[in-house]
C-alpha positions as MATLAB code, in Angstrom:
seq = 'MRHRVAGNRLSRTTSHRRAVLANLTISLIEYKKVKTTLVKAKEARKFAERMITFAKKGTVAARRHVYSKLNNKQAVKTLFDEISGEYANRNGGYTRIVKLGERIGDGASMAYLELVGYEGVKKEKKVATTKKKEKGKKASDEEEAE';
ca = [
      -0.109   -0.020    0.114;
       1.365    3.612   -0.954;
      -1.129    5.323    1.558;
       0.219    8.974    1.630;
       3.022    8.496   -0.252;
       3.593   11.953   -2.281;
       4.902   12.094   -5.915;
       5.625    9.859   -8.730;
       8.579    7.706   -8.959;
       9.362    8.354  -12.867;
      10.284    4.351  -13.215;
      13.617    5.392  -11.736;
      16.005    4.690   -8.678;
      15.911    7.373   -5.991;
      19.499    8.777   -7.176;
      18.330    8.828  -10.627;
      15.252   10.312  -10.053;
      16.895   13.041   -8.253;
      19.053   13.700  -10.919;
      16.736   14.087  -13.733;
      14.965   16.474  -11.367;
      17.917   18.701  -10.677;
      18.853   18.632  -14.285;
      15.436   19.503  -15.248;
      15.662   22.319  -12.940;
      19.041   23.412  -14.276;
      17.862   23.554  -17.686;
      14.549   25.659  -16.760;
      16.962   28.384  -14.646;
      19.392   28.215  -17.737;
      16.619   28.285  -20.638;
      13.508   29.737  -18.917;
      11.506   26.973  -20.817;
      11.894   23.227  -21.047;
      10.296   20.562  -23.146;
       9.437   17.429  -21.309;
       7.112   14.997  -20.800;
       3.775   15.712  -18.644;
       4.585   13.617  -15.859;
       8.482   14.710  -15.498;
       7.225   18.402  -15.824;
       4.748   18.092  -12.880;
       7.505   16.461  -10.497;
      10.159   19.138  -11.949;
       7.960   21.739  -11.148;
       7.709   20.906   -7.355;
      11.352   20.825   -6.998;
      11.864   23.685   -8.919;
       9.590   25.947   -7.114;
      10.880   24.672   -3.752;
      14.338   25.982   -4.996;
      12.696   29.140   -5.948;
      11.515   29.611   -2.606;
      14.688   29.098   -0.964;
      16.183   31.349   -3.092;
      14.009   34.257   -2.379;
      15.386   33.998    1.422;
      18.908   34.976    0.125;
      20.504   33.626    3.125;
      23.869   31.805    2.625;
      21.995   28.493    4.454;
      19.417   28.667    1.513;
      22.129   29.115   -1.077;
      24.314   25.946    0.370;
      21.023   24.164    0.586;
      20.089   24.699   -3.157;
      23.489   23.801   -4.128;
      23.839   20.617   -2.500;
      20.323   19.981   -4.354;
      21.725   21.360   -8.055;
      25.136   20.887   -7.771;
      25.752   23.611  -10.102;
      27.407   26.713   -9.223;
      26.375   28.824  -12.437;
      22.514   27.872  -12.001;
      22.612   28.577   -8.332;
      23.908   31.947   -9.010;
      21.255   33.025  -12.025;
      18.692   31.648   -9.727;
      20.009   33.481   -6.690;
      20.856   36.980   -8.634;
      18.113   37.272  -11.032;
      15.477   34.829  -10.856;
      14.715   35.193   -6.706;
      14.488   39.274   -7.650;
      11.368   38.680  -10.373;
       9.602   36.657   -7.609;
      10.257   38.734   -4.676;
       6.265   39.647   -4.049;
       4.674   36.569   -5.342;
       3.788   34.003   -3.265;
       3.986   30.698   -5.203;
       3.211   29.770   -8.778;
       6.591   30.612  -10.082;
       6.213   28.146  -13.146;
       3.528   27.180  -15.596;
       2.875   23.696  -17.345;
       1.383   24.257  -21.109;
       0.487   20.910  -22.420;
       1.495   20.019  -26.318;
       0.003   16.656  -26.988;
       1.275   13.277  -27.296;
       4.737   12.361  -28.821;
       4.813   10.884  -32.263;
       6.997    7.923  -31.300;
       5.591    6.494  -27.838;
       2.338    8.808  -27.702;
       3.850   10.157  -24.341;
       1.831   13.368  -23.134;
       4.449   16.415  -23.881;
       4.577   19.708  -22.245;
       6.405   23.304  -21.781;
       7.742   23.746  -18.158;
       8.459   27.580  -17.929;
       9.436   30.253  -15.515;
       6.046   32.529  -15.316;
       7.245   36.230  -16.661;
      10.130   34.952  -18.758;
       7.502   34.125  -21.695;
       9.365   35.791  -24.346;
      12.960   34.971  -23.177;
      15.008   32.707  -25.429;
      18.462   32.081  -24.625;
      20.507   31.184  -27.668;
      22.786   28.442  -27.912;
      26.339   28.809  -28.129;
      27.532   27.085  -31.383;
      31.031   25.610  -30.550;
      33.581   26.289  -33.759;
      36.000   23.498  -34.118;
      39.542   23.877  -35.227;
      38.537   21.513  -38.073;
      35.982   23.977  -39.325;
      38.232   26.870  -39.365;
      40.961   25.312  -41.294;
      38.559   24.034  -43.946;
      37.118   27.729  -44.224;
      40.609   29.164  -44.479;
      41.126   26.809  -46.974;
      38.268   27.128  -49.219;
      38.556   30.417  -48.464;
      42.169   30.828  -50.142;
      40.705   28.153  -53.165;
      38.279   31.313  -53.995;
      40.783   34.032  -53.905;
      43.107   32.590  -55.908;
];
């Protein structure tokens, strides 16, 4: 019997489940919007809102607690410096779940998990240039010049 047991196990071990929720929350903090399955979004929402509530406190103890859960210095810095200030006068409801429908491959319900107030914000992914590409461009540029 699972009377009064809150949360979904997501068919994962405890450590894997914690890692999944932490990674989804880190991505949410970084990109302000994450596309995932509906069940994961509902679980990550609980976790993310709790981290934002800790960030609103702004204490060193709260920062250490959030870092122990997320284990990502950049995400913790962004959370405490930028995001917590946006929600200073808000009493919860920091995230929104937008249902998208079914995934084609396996029929899983998909959803966006996004931060409220950051709807228009889209962070560009960094394009990594490799030396091979640069060398290839230089060689092709030289050929065109001749």
